[in-house]
Coordinates of C-alpha atoms and ligand atoms in Angstrom, one line a residue:
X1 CA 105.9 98.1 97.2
X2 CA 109.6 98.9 96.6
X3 CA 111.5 96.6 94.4
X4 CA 115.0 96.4 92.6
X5 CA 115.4 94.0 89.2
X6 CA 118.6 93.1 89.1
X7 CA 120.6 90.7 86.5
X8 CA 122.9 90.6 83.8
X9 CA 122.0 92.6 80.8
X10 CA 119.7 90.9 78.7
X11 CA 118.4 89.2 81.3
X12 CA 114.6 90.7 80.6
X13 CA 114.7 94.2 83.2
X14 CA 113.5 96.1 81.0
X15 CA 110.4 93.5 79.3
X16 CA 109.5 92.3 82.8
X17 CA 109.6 96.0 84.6
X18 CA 107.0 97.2 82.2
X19 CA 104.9 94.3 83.0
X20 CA 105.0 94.9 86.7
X21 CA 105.0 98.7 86.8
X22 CA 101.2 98.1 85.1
X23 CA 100.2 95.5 87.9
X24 CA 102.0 97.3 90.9
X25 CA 100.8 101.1 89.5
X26 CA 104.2 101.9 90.6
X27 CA 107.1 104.1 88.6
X28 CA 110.3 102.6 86.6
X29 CA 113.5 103.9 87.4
X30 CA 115.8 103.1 85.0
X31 CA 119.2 104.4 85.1
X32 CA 120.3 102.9 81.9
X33 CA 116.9 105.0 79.9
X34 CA 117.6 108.2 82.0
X35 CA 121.6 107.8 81.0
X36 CA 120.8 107.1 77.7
X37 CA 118.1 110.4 77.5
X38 CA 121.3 112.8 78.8
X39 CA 123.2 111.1 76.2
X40 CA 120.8 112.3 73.7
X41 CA 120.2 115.6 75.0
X42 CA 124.0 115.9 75.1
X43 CA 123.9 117.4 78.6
X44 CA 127.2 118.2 80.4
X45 CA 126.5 114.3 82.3
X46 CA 125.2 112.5 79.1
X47 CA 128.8 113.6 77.7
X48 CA 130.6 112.8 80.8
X49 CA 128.7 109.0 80.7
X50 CA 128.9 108.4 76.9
X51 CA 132.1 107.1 76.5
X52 CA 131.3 105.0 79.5
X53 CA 128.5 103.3 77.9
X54 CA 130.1 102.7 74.6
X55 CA 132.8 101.0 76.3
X56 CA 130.2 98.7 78.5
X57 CA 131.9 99.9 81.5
X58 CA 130.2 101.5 84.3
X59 CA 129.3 104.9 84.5
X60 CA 130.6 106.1 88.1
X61 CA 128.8 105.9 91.2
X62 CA 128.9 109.9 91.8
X63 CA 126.9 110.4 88.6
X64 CA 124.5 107.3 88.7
X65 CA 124.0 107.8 93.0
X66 CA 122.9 111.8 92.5
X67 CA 120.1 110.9 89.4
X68 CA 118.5 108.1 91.8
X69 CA 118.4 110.3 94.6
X70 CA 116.7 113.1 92.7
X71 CA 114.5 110.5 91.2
X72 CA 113.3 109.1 94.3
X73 CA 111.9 112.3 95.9
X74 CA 109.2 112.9 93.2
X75 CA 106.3 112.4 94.6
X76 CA 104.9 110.0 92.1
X77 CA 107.4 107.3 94.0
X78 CA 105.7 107.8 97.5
X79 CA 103.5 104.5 96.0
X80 CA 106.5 102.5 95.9
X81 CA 109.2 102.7 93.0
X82 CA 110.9 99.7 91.0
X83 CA 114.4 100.2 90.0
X84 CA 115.7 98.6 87.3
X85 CA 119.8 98.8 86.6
X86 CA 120.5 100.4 89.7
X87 CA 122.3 99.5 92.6
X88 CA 124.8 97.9 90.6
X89 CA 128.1 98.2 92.2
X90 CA 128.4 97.5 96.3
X91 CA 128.8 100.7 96.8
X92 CA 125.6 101.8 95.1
X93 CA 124.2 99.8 97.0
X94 CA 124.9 101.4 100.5
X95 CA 124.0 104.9 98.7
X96 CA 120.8 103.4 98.1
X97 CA 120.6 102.2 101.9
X98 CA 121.4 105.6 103.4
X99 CA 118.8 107.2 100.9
X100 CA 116.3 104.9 101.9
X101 CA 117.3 105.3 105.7
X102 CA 116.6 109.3 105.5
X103 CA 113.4 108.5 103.8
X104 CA 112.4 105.8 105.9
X105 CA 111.7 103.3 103.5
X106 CA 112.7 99.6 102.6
X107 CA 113.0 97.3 100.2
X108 CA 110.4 94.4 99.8
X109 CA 111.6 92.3 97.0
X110 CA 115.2 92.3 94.9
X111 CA 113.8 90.3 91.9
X112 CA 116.7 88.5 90.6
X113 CA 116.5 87.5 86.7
X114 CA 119.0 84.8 85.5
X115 CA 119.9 83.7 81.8
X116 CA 123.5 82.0 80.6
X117 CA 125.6 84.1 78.9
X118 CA 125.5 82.6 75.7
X119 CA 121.8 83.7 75.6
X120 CA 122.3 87.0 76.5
X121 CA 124.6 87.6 73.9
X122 CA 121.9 86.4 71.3
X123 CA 119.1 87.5 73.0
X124 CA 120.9 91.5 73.2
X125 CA 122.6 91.5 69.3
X126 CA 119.2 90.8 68.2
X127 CA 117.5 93.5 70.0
X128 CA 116.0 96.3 68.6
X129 CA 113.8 99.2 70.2
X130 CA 111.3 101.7 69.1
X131 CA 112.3 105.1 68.8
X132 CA 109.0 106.2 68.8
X133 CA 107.5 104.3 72.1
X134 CA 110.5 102.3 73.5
X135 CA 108.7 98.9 72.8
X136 CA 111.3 96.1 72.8
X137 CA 111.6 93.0 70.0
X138 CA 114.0 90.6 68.8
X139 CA 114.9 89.9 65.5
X140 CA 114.2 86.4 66.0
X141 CA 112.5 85.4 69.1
X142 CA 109.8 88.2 69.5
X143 CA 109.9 90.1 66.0
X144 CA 107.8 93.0 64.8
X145 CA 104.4 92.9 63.7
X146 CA 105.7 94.0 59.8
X147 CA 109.8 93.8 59.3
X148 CA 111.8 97.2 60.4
X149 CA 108.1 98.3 61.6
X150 CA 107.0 99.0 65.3
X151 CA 103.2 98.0 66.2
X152 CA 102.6 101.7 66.9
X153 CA 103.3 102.4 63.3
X154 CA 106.6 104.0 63.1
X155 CA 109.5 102.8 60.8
X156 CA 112.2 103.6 63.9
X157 CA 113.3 100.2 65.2
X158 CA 116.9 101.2 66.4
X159 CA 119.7 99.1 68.0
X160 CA 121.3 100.6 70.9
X161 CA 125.1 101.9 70.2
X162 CA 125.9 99.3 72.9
X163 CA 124.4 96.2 71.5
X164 CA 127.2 94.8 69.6
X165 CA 128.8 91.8 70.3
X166 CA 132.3 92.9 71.7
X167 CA 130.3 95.5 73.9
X168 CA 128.1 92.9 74.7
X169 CA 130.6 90.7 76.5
X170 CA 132.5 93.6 78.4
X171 CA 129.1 94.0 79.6
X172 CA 128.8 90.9 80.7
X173 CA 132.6 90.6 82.1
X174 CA 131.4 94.1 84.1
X175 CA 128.1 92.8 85.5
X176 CA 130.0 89.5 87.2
X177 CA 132.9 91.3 88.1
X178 CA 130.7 94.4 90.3
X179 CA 127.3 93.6 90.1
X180 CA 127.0 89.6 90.9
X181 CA 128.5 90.7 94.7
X182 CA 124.9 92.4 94.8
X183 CA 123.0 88.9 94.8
X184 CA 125.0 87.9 98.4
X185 CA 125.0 91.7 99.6
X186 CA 121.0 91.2 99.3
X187 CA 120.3 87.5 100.5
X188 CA 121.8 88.7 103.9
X189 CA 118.8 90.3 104.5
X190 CA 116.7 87.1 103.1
X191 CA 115.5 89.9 100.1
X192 CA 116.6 88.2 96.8
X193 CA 114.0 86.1 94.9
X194 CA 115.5 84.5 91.9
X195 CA 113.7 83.5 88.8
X196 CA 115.4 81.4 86.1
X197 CA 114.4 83.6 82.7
X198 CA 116.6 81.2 80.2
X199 CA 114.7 79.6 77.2
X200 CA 111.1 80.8 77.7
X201 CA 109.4 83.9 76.8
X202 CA 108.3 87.2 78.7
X203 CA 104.7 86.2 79.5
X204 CA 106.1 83.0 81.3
X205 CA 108.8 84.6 83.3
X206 CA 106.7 87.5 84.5
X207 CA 104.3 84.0 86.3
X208 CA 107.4 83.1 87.9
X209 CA 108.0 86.8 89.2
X210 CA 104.7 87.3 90.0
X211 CA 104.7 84.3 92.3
X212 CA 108.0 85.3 93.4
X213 CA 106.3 88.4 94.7
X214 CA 103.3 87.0 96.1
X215 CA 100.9 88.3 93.2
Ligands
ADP301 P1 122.0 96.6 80.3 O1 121.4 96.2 81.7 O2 121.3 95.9 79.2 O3 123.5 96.6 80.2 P2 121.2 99.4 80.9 O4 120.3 100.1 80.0 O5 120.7 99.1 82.3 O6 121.6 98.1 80.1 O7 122.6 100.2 81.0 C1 123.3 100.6 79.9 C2 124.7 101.2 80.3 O8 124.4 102.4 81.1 C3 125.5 100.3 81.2 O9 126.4 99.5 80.5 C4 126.3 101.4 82.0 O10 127.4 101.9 81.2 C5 125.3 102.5 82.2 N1 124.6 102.3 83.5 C6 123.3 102.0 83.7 N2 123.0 101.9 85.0 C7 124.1 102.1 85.6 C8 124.5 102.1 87.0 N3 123.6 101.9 88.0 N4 125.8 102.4 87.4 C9 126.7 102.6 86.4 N5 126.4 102.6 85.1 C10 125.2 102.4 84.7
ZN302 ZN1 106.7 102.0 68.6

């Protein structure tokens, strides 16, 4: 099964792609952790899509289309693959087409996650990750077992450098502005089943995408 997540930031991706990569058996490809990893590493494209990120602007299409592509032509995505963060500009989007076209494959489901703004900004300043095993909480609506204390042990609960407030809403002014186009892009092609993931928790949104998806 071959599926894209797409929504705002904030929206749950990243909670509910977990959850279905472990019922599907399938890989997560997430350009936003495999950005963030060359950021780390400092390599010659973390450096070039730092400031980028910082900003909450997109990073360009050039940089974001050639990761995918290498991404997709491991063999651990012959299964199926789940993206998550990518396409997210139009023109991603028909990258990702012609990929798929050369490699004879389709997307089944564009698994559409929606929350108000004024949600996402509370639910992504609160947001904190492991460093240690990348397990997401929220200060205040799913918190760690212990306070500054990941249930794996480790004392490395991080914010992201983009998880500020101001960053937050260019985020959100970049995600209507070039990645909202997406949703009509996709319900041409009758692919685009939207879940409403505002006010209730993880567990209960991954029902509705599970149903969504015919599981
Ligand atoms: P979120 O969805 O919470 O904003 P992500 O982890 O998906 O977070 O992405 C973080 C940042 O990485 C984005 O704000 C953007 O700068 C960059 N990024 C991630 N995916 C893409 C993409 N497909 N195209 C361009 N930039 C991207
Ligand atoms: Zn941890």
């Amino acid at each position: 099964m071959n599926i894209i997540l797409l929504g705002p930031p904030g929206a749950g991706k990243g909670t509910q792609a977990k959850k279905l990569i472990e019922l599907l058996a399938i890989p997560q490809i997430s350009t936003g952790d495999m950005l963030r990893a060359a950021v780390a590493e400092k390599t010659p494209l973390g450096l070039e899509a730092k400031a980028f990120m910082e900003a909450g602007k997109l990073v360009p299409d050039g940089v974001v289309i050639g990761l995918v592509k290498e991404r997709l032509a491991k063999p651990d995505c012959a299964p199926g693959f789940m993206l998550d963060g990518f396409p997210r500009t139009v023109g991603q989007a028909e990258s990702l087409d012609a990929m798929l076209d050369s490699m004879s494959l389709t997307i089944d489901h564009v698994v559409l996650l929606e929350v108000d703004d004024e949600e996402l900004v509370l639910r992504i300043t609160g947001r904190r990750t492991c460093g240690a095993c990348g397990a997401i909480y929220h200060l205040k609506y799913s918190p760690p077992p212990q306070p500054d204390t990941c249930s794996c042990g480790k004392k490395e609960l991080v914010q992201r450098a983009d998880d500020n407030e101001q960053t937050v809403r260019q985020r959100l002014a970049t995600y209507h502005e070039q990645t909202a186009p997406l949703i009509s892009y996709y319900e041409k092609r009758s692919l685009v089943r939207s879940v409403a993931g505002g006010g209730m928790g993880p567990n209960e949104v991954f029902e509705l995408v599970k149903q969504k998806i015919g599981r």
